[in-house]
Each structure stands twice: as structure tokens, then as C-alpha cells.
Coordinates of C-alpha atoms in Angstrom, one line a residue:
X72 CA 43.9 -19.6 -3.4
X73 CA 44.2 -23.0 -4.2
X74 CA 41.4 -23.2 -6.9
X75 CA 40.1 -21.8 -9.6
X76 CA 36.3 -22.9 -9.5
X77 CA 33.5 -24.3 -7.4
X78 CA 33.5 -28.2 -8.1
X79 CA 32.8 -31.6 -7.2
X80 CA 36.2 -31.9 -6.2
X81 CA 35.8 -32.3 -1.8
X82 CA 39.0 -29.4 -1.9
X83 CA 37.1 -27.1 -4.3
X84 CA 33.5 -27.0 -2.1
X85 CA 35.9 -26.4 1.2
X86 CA 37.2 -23.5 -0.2
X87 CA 34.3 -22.1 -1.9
X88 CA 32.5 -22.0 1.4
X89 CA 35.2 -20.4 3.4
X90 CA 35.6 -17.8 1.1
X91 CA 32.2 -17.4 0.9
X92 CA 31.8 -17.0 4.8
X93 CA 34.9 -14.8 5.5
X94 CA 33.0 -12.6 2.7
X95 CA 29.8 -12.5 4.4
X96 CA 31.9 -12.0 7.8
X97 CA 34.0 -9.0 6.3
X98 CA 30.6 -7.7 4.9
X99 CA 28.6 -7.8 8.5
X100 CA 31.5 -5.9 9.8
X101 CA 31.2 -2.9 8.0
X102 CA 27.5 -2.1 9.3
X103 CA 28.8 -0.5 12.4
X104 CA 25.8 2.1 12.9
X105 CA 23.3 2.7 11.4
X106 CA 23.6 5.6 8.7
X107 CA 23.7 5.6 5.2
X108 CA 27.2 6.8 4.6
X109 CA 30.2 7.4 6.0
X110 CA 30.9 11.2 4.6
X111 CA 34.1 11.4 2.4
X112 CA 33.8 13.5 0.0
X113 CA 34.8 12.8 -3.7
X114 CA 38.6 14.0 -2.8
X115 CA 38.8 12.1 0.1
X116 CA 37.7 9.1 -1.7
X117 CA 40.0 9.5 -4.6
X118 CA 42.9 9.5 -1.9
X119 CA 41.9 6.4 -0.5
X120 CA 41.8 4.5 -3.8
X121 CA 44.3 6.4 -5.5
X122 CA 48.3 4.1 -5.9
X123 CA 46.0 0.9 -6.1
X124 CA 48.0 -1.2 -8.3
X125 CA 44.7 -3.5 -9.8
X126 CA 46.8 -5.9 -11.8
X127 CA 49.9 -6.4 -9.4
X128 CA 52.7 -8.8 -11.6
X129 CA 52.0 -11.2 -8.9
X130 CA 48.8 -12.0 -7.3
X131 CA 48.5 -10.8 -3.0
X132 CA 46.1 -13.8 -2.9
X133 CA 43.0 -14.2 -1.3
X134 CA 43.4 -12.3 2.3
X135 CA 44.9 -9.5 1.3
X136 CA 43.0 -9.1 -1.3
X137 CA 39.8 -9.2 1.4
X138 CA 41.7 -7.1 3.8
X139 CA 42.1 -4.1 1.2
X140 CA 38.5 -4.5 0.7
X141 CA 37.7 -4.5 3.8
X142 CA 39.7 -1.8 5.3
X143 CA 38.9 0.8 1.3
X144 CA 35.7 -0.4 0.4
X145 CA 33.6 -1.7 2.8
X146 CA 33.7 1.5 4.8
X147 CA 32.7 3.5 2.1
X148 CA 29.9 1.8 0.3
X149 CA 26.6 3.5 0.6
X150 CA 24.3 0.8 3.0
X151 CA 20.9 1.3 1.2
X152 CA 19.6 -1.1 4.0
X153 CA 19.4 2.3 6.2
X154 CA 16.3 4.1 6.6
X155 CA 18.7 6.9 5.9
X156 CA 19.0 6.6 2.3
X157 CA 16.2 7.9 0.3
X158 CA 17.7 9.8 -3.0
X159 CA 16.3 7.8 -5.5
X160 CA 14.7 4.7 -7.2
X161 CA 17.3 2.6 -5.6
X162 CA 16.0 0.3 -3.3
X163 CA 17.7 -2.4 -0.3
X164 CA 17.8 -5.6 -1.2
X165 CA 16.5 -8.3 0.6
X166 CA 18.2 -10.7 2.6
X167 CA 16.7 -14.1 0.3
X168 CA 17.1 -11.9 -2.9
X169 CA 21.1 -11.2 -2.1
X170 CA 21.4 -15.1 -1.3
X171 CA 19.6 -15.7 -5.7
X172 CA 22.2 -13.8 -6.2
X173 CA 24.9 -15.8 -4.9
X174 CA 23.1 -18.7 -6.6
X175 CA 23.2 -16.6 -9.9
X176 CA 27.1 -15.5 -9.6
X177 CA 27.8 -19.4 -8.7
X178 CA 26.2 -21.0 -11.5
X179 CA 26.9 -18.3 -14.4
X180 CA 24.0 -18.9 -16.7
X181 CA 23.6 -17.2 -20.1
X182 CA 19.9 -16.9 -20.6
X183 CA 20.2 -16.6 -24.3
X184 CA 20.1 -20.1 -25.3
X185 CA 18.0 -23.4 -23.7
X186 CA 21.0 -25.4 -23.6
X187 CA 23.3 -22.9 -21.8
X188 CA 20.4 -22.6 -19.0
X189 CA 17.8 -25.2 -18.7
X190 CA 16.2 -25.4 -16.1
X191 CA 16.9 -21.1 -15.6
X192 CA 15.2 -20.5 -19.0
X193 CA 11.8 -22.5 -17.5
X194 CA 12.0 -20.6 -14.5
X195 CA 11.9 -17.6 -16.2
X196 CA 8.9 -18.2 -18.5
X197 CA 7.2 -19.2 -15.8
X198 CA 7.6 -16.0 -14.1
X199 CA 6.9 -14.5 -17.1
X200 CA 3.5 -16.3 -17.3
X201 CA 2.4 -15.6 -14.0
X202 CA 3.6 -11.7 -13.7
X203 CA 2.0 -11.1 -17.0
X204 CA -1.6 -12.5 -15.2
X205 CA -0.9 -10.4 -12.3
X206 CA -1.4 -7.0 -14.4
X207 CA -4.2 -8.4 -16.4
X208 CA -2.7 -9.4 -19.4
X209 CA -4.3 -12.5 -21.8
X210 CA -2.7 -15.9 -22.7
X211 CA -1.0 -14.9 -25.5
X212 CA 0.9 -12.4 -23.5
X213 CA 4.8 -12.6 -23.1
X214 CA 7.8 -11.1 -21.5
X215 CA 11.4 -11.1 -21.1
X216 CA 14.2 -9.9 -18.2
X217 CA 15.9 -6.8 -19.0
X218 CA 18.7 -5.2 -17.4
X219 CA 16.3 -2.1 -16.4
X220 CA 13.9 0.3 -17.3
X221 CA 16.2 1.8 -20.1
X222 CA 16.5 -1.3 -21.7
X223 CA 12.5 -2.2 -20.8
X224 CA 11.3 1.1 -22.2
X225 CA 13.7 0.8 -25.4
X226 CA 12.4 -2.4 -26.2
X227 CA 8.9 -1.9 -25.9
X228 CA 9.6 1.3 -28.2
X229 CA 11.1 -0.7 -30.9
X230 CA 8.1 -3.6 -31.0
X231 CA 6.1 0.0 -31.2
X232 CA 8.0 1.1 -34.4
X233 CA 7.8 -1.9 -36.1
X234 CA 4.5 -3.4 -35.2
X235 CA 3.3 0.6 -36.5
X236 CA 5.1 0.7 -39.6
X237 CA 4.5 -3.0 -40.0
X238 CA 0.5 -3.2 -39.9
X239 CA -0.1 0.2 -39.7
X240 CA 2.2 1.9 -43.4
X241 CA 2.3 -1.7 -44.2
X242 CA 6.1 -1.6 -44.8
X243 CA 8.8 -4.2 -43.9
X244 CA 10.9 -2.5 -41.3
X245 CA 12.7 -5.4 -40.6
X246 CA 13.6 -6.0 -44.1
X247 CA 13.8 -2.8 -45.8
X248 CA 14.6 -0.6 -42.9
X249 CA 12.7 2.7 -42.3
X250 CA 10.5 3.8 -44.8
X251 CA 11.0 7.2 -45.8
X252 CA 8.7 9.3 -43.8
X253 CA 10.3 7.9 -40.9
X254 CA 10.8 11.8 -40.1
X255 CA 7.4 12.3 -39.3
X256 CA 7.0 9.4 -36.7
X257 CA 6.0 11.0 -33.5
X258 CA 5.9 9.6 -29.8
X259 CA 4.1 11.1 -27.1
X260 CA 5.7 11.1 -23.4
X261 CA 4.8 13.3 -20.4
X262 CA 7.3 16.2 -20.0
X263 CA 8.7 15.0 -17.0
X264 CA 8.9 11.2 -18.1
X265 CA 12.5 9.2 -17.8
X266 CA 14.9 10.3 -20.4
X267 CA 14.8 6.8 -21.8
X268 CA 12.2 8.1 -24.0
X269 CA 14.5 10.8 -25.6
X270 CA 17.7 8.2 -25.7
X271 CA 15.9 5.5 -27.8
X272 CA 14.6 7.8 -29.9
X273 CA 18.3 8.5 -31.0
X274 CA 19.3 5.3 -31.2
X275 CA 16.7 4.2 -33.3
X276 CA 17.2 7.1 -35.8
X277 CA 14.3 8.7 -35.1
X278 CA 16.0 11.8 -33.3
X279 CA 14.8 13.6 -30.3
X280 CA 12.5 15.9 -32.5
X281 CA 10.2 12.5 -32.8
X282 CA 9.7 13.1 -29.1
X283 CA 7.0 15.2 -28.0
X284 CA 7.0 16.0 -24.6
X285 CA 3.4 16.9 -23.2
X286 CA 2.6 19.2 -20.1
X287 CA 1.8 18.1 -17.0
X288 CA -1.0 19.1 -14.7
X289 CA -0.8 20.3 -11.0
X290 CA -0.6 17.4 -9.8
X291 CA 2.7 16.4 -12.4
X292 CA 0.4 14.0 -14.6
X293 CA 0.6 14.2 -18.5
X294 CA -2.4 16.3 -19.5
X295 CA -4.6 14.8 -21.3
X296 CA -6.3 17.8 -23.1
X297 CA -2.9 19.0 -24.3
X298 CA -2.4 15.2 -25.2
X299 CA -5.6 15.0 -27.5
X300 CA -4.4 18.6 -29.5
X301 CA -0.7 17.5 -29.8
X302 CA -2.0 14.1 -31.4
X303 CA -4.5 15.9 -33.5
X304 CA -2.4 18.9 -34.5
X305 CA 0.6 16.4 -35.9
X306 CA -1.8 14.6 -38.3
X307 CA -3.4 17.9 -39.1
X308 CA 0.5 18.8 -40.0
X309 CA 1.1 15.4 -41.9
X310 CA 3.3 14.1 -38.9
X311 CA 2.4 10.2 -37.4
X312 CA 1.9 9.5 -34.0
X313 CA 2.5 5.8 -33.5
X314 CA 3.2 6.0 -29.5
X315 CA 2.0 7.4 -26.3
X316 CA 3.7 6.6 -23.2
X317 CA 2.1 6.4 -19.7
X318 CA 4.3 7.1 -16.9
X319 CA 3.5 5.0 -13.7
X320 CA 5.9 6.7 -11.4
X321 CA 7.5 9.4 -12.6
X322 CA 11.4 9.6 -11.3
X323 CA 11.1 12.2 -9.4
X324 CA 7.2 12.5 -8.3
X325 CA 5.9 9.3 -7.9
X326 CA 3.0 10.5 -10.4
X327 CA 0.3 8.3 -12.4
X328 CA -0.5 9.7 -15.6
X329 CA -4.2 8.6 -16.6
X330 CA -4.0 5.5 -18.4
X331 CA -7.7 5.2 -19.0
X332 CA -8.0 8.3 -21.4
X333 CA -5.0 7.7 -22.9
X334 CA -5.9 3.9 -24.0
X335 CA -9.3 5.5 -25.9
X336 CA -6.8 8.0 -27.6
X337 CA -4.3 5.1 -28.8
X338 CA -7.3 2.5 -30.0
X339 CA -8.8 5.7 -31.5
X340 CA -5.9 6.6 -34.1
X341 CA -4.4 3.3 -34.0
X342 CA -1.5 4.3 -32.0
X343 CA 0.6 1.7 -29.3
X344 CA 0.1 2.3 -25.5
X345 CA 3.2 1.9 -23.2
X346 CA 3.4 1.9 -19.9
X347 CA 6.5 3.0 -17.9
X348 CA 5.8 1.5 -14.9
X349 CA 9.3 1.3 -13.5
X350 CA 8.6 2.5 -10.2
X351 CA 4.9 2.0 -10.2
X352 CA 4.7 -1.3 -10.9
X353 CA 5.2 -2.5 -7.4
X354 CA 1.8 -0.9 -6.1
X355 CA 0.2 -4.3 -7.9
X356 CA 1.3 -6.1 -4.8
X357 CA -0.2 -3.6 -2.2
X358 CA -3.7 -4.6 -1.5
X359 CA -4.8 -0.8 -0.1
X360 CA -3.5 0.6 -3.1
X361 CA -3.5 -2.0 -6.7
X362 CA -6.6 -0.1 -7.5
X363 CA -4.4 3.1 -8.5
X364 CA -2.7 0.8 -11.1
X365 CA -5.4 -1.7 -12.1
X366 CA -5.6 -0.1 -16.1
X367 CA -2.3 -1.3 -16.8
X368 CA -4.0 -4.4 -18.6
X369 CA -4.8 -1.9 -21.4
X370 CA -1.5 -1.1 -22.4
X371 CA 0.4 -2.4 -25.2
X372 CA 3.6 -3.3 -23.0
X373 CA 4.6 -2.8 -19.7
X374 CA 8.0 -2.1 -18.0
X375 CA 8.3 -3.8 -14.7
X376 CA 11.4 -2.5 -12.3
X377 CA 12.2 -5.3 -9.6
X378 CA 15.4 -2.9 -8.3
X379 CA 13.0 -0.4 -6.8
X380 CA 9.5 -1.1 -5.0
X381 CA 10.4 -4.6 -5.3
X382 CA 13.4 -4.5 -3.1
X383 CA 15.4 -7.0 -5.5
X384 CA 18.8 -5.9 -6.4
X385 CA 20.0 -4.4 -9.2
X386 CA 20.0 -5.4 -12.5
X387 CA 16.1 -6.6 -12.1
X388 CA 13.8 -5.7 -15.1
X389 CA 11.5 -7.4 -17.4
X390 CA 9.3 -5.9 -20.6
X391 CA 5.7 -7.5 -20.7
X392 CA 3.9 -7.6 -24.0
X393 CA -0.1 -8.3 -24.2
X394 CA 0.7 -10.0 -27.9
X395 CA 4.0 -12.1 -27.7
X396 CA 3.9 -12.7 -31.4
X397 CA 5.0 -8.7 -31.1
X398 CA 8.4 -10.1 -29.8
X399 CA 9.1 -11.5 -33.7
X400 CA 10.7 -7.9 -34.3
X401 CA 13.7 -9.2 -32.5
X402 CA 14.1 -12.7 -33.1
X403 CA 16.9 -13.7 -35.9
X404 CA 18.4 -16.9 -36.1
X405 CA 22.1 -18.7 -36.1
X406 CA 22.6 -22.0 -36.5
X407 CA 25.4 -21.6 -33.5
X408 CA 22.8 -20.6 -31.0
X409 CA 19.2 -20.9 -31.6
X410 CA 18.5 -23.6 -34.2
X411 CA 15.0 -23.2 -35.7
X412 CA 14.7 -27.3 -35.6
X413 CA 15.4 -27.3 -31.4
X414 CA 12.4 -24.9 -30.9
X415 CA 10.2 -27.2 -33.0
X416 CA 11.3 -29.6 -30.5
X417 CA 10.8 -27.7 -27.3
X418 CA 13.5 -25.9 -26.7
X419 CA 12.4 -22.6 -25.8
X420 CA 15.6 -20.0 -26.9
X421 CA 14.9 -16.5 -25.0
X422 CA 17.4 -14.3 -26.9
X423 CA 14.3 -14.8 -29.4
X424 CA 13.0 -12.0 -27.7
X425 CA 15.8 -10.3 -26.2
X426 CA 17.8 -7.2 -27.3
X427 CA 21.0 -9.1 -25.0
X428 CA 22.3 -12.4 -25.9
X429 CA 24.5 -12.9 -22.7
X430 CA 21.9 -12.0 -19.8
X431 CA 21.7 -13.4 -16.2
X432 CA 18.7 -15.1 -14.6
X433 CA 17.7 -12.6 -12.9
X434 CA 14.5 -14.0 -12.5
X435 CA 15.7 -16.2 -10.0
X436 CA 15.5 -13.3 -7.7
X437 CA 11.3 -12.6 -8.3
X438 CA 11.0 -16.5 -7.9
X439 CA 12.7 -16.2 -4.5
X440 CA 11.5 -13.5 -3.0
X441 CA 7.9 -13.8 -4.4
X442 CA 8.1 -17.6 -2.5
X443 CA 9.6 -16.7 0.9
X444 CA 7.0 -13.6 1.6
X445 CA 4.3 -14.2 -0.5
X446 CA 1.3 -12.1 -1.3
X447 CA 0.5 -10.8 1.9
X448 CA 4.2 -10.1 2.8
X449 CA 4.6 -8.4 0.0
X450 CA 1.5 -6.3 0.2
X451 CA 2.5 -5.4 3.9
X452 CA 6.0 -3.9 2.6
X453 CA 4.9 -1.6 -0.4
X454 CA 1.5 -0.7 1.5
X455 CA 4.2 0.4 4.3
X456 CA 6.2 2.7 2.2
X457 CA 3.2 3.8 0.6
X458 CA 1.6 4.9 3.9
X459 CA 5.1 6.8 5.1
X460 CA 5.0 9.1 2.3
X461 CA 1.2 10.0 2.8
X462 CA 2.6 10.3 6.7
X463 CA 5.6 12.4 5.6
X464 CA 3.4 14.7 3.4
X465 CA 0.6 15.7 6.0
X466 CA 3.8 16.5 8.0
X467 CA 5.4 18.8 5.8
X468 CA 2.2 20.4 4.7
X469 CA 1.5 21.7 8.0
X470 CA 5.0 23.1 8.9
X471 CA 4.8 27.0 7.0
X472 CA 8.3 26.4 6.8
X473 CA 8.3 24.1 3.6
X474 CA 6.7 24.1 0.3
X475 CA 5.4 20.4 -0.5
X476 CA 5.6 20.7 -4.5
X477 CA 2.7 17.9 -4.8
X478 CA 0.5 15.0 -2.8
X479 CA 2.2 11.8 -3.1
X480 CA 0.7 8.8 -5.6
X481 CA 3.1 6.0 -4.8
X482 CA 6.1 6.5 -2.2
X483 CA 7.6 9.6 -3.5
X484 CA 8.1 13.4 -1.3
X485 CA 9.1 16.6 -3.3
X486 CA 9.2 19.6 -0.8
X487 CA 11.5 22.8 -0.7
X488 CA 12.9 24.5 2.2
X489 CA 11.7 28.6 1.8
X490 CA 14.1 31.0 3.3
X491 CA 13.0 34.5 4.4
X492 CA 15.0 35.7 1.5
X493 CA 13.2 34.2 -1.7
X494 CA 16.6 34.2 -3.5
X495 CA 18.5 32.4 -0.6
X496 CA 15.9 29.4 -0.9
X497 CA 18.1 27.4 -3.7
X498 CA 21.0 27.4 -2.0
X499 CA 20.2 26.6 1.3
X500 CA 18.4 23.5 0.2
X501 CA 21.4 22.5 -2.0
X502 CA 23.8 23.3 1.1
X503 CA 21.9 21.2 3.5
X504 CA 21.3 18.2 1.4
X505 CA 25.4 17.9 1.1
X506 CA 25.7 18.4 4.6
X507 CA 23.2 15.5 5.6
X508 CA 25.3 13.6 3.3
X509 CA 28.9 14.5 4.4
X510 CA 28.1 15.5 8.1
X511 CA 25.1 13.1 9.1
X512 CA 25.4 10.4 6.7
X513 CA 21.5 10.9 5.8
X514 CA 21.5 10.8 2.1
X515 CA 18.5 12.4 0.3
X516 CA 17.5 13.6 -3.1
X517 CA 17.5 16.6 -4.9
X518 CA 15.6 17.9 -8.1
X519 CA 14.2 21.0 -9.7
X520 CA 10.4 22.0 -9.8
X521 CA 9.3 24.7 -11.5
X522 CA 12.5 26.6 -11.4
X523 CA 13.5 26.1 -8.2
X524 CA 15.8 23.7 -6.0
X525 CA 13.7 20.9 -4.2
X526 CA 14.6 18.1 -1.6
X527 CA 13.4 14.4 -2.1
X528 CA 12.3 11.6 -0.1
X529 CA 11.5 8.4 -2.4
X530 CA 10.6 6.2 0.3
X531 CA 11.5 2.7 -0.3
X532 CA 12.4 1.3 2.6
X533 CA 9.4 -0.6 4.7
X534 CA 12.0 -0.2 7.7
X535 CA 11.3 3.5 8.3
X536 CA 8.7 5.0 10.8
X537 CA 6.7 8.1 11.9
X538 CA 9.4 8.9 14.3
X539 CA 12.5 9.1 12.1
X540 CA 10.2 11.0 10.0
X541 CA 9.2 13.4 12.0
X542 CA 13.1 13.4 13.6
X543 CA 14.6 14.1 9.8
X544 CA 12.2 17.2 9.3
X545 CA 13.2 18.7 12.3
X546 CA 16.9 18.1 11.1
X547 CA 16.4 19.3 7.5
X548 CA 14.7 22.6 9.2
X549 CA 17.1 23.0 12.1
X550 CA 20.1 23.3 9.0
X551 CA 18.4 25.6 7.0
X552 CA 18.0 27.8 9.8
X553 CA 21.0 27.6 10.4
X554 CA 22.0 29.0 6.9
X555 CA 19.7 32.2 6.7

């Protein structure tokens, strides 16, 4: 390698594009069928990798570095692409989506400051605009790119706290730190919400105790009822709810806990509404199904995942606000980065409203993709996933062989395998999900429900039909069988 950077220099661009191509060659290469995985186990991987020397004393250049990639790497990466792969929120990205990205890696932006990213920070607050009037929120709504839902959901907890204790106990939080009753601060989250929820909590130093995980229903919605006492009982007790948090999507489920109830609770005892939409937030762009989403408008903040439904890849996720001026609780200033007199002038500095000061522009990848497919592209591809899992459920309910744990809301399948022998159940469904991984390359999910061992289709991928529906069911039954 002859260079160090992409230039104006004639040599520079020559190289840049070779490397580039051989890349993209060496890449192609390695899809030579069409599963998911090529089945080494953890051991067997470790052996390939293991006596890799990663900072030889001299450099093996360019090719070799490319061939060792190629012949340890490549082989072995999971191809989310494949209608095979279907553990978890983890989408395939798409093919205008991976080239932002070569445009982001290329141009190495910080997003934290106007003048290290120009025209990436207008691109992004227009984005921002325009997805915050796609869920309904006002003008004075804002937003900012995150690095995903942990980070979205943490933020949108912290403008929570503080707008609470701020206009609510009338305390400076920012100034003073947390009053002291900040022991009896109380969020509310469904029980089976992400455990972003519980993790925040800590690391604001409110503790998981401040967390108070509520039931869910048959249908693995927060109940509302139990919602209603929880909130009442704590300020019967002296505690203060200041949050409730709507899952849109839970991980595992796919299920939509009822935003419209819990609004009229939140306006009621002046608590802030949150919506984790992370996986849900997608079904905006399908036009048979927006209607399961449309009260997201009457939330207090919204996480937005573009690394699931919205087939971008990962790291792709923004925190929406419906009153910007909320965003305040993060924004200090230094005179090194974002100078109070350039934003009097214009200069719009996003680490304002950022917990990151270094951050890509990821939204280069909504811009793109949202322009090459447009509305009716996209509504095609999350209507399509949508559809399979209401395809895959009727299919599973009907075969006395499985248990279908509950009737999918977005793209997500939860069903269990159950053996003659009751006690046999757990492990045959933990066997054969390892064996479609190692033997078949078919990789699936697996969670708990009620005790027992489940498997999981979270259907992303707009690429798989009926057929290879119907052909994976028979697999998944013909292996348990087998294990009786």
C-alpha cells in the first residue's frame, strides 16, 4: 500500500478504488449458498483465529492482509442477507444503505460540531424534521441520531428526570444534582420491556428499585389495570412516578402495549410518556398496518431503530422529542467546540443535544434509502414481513405439535416444540435450535415464556416466502422427533 488516504492526488483515487473493488470482489465470494452460517462451533472458531499475530513488527501489506480475511473471516461471518437468519432484531442491510456507508467510512465526519460536518449536520436535521412529521409530532419537535435503542431509551429517560424534577419538584437538576427524594422517583415499564430500562436507571443513580416492572396480559402487553394501581399505590406510599414507558415491539414478542390509556394516565398525574419503539417503529411505513402505531404522536419521546425493520445497518438510531427545548438538559458549552456566538449565527452544533460528541452521520443511511425506494417501496417491504408472520402463525397454530405462545403484532413468532414427555420439551427445543445452527446453517432464536424454552422467528427479511415457511416447520418438527 502505497498510500495512506483517499485524495486528490490521481495515485491516491487509483488505489482507493482498487482496493475498494478487490473488497467488494473478496466480499461476493464468500456468498456461496445460500444459508445463514457456515456451522463452526465456538471451538472451532477459536482454532481458526487463534496464533494471529494483529500487530506483526512489519506490516504483510494489503493482499495478504485481504487473503487472511478472506480465507478466516469471510467464511464465517453470519450472512443476515439469508432468509435463514431470523434470531433477533438484527436486520440485512440494504444494498444502497451498505454503499452510505462506504460514503460515511470515506469521509469520517464527527457530527458533534457544524464545522467538522456541514453539510452532514443539515442533512441530519432535515431528517430529523421530516421523521418527526411522519409520527405526528408538532413544529417544535426535535431529534437526534443515536447509536441504538440503549442509547435512544437512556436519553429520552434523562430529558424525563429532569424535565420532572425541573417543572414538576421545581428543583435544578442540572445545577444542584438530585434532590434528595430522588429515592422515591419511580418509572413504569412493562415486565418484559428491553433491559435498557433497568440499565439507565443505574446509571443515573436511581437504582433498579426505581423500576417498576408491570404485568403483562395474554397477549404480552403491559396491563393497564395493574398500571393504574402501581401508579396509585406509589403516591399513596409517598413514592413519585415521573415515567411510564410504552413498548412498541417488545424484543422478543413483537407486542404493542396500549399507548392510548397510558397517555390519559401520564397527562393525568403529570407523568412523561415514552415510547420504545425500537422495533415497532418501522410499521409507520407499512400502509396495511400504520394504524397499529398511529398514537405514537402522544408520547413525550420516541426511540426510532433504523437496524431492525428498517433494514439499515447497524449503528442506526435516533431519539424524537415532541418539545426540543427538552433537549437543553444536555447541551453545555466549550469554547473549543460549540461557541455560543456561531449558533447565533447559524451554525447549528448537534452535540447540543447529544449524549456522544464524536458520532457518525448515520443519517446518511435514512436519506438514502428513504430516496431510492420511497414510500410505497418501503411500505411493500415491512407490509411483507408483517404478512409472513401472520402466515407463519396460522401455520403453527394448526400443527398440534407446537404451542404458539401468542398472535403476532408486528413481525415476531414465539412457539415451542411439546414432546410427549412434558419434561423432555425444554431440551429438545434447545437441542434442535443448535443443530439448525451448527448442522443446517438456519439460525433462529430462542427465549423463555412462562417458564419454559421457546423458539423464535423475528421475521425481518422481505426475501422470505410461504414456502420456506412451511419447509422450516417441517424441519424444526422432523428434529424434534427425532429427539423423543
Amino acid at each position: 500500500m502505497k498510500n495512506l488516504f483517499l485524495t486528490n492526488k490521481k495515485s491516491t483515487r487509483k488505489e482507493y478504488k482498487e482496493i475498494i473493488k478487490q473488497t467488494a470482489k473478496a466480499i461476493s465470494r464468500s456468498f456461496k449458498n445460500a444459508s445463514a452460517y457456515s456451522g463452526p462451533t465456538p471451538q472451532e472458531l477459536k482454532q481458526i483465529i487463534k496464533g494471529t499475530n494483529i500487530l506483526p513488527e512489519t506490516g504483510i501489506g494489503w493482499e495478504q492482509t485481504l487473503a487472511q480475511v478472506e480465507e478466516k473471516i469471510l467464511p464465517n461471518m453470519l450472512r443476515t442477507s439469508s432468509p435463514d437468519y431470523m434470531p433477533h432484531l438484527h436486520s440485512p442491510a440494504t444494498i444502497e444503505s451498505i454503499a452510505s456507508e462506504l460514503i460515511i467510512s470515506t469521509f469520517n465526519q464527527s457530527m458533534d460540531s457544524w464545522d467538522q460536518a456541514p453539510v452532514a449536520t443539515e442533512i441530519e436535521v432535515e431528517v430529523i424534521r421530516q421523521l418527526c412529521a411522519l409520527y405526528g409530532y408538532p413544529k417544535k419537535s426535535d431529534g437526534v441520531f443515536t447509536s441504538g435503542g440503549s442509547q435512544s431509551n437512556q436519553t429520552a429517560i434523562i430529558l424525563a428526570r429532569d424535565w420532572f424534577i425541573s417543572n414538576i419538584l421545581n428543583y435544578d437538576v442540572k445545577k444542584y444534582g438530585l434532590p434528595e427524594n430522588f429515592k422515591k422517583l419511580r418509572m413504569y415499564t412493562s415486565e418484559i420491556s428491553h433491559f435498557s430500562m433497568e440499565k439507565s436507571a443505574h446509571i443515573l443513580g436511581l437504582g433498579y428499585e426505581s423500576v417498576v416492572k408491570v404485568p403483562v396480559d395474554s397477549h404480552k402487553r403491559m396491563d393497564f389495570a395493574t398500571l393504574e394501581k402501581l401508579v396509585k399505590q406509589d403516591i399513596e406510599d409517598g413514592n413519585i412516578p415521573f415515567l411510564a414507558v410504552a413498548t412498541i415491539g417488545t424484543t422478543d414478542f413483537g407486542s404493542i402495549d396500549p399507548v392510548d390509556k397510558i397517555a390519559r394516565l401520564c397527562k393525568k398525574y403529570n407523568m412523561w410518556l415514552h415510547a420504545d419503539a425500537a422495533y415497532g417503529s418501522g410499521v409507520i411505513l407499512s400502509q396495511k398496518y400504520s394504524s397499529k402505531i398511529s398514537s405514537l404522536h402522544k408520547c413525550d419521546s420516541i426511540t426510532v431503530d433504523f437496524h431492525k425493520m428498517f433494514l439499515l445497518p447497524i449503528s442506526c438510531s435516533a431519539v424524537l422529542v415532541k418539545d426540543g427545548t427538552d433537549f437543553s438538559a444536555l447541551t453545555i458549552h466549550a469554547d473549543y467546540l460549540n461557541r455560543e456566538e456561531d449558533e447565533e449565527d447559524g451554525y447549528t452544533n448537534l452535540v447540543d443535544k447529544s449524549l456522544q460528541t464524536t458520532r457518525r452521520f448515520d443519517a446518511l443511511k435514512v436519506w438514502m434509502s428513504f430516496q431510492a425506494r420511497g414510500k410505497n417501496g418501503w411500505s411493500d417491504i415491512i407490509t411483507t414481513s408483517m404478512d409472513n408472520a401472520r402466515y407463519l402463525y396460522s401455520v403453527i397454530k394448526q400443527n398440534q405439535n407446537f404451542e404458539v405462545i401468542t398472535e403476532p403484532e408486528i413481525s415476531s413468532v414465539v412457539f415451542r416444540y411439546k414432546s410427549s414427555d412434558e419434561n423432555l420439551s425444554d431440551e429438545i427445543n434447545k437441542k434442535v435450535r443448535r443443530s439448525l445452527l451448527h448442522e443446517h446453517g438456519i439460525v433462529i432464536g430462542q427465549t423463555v415464556s412462562d417458564g419454559h424454552v421457546c423458539l423464535k422467528f423475528t421475521l425481518l427479511n422481505p426475501l422470505m416466502t410461504h414456502e420456506k415457511l412451511d419447509n422450516l416447520v417441517k424441519l424444526i418438527q422432523n428434529l424434534c422427533e427425532n429427539r423423543e
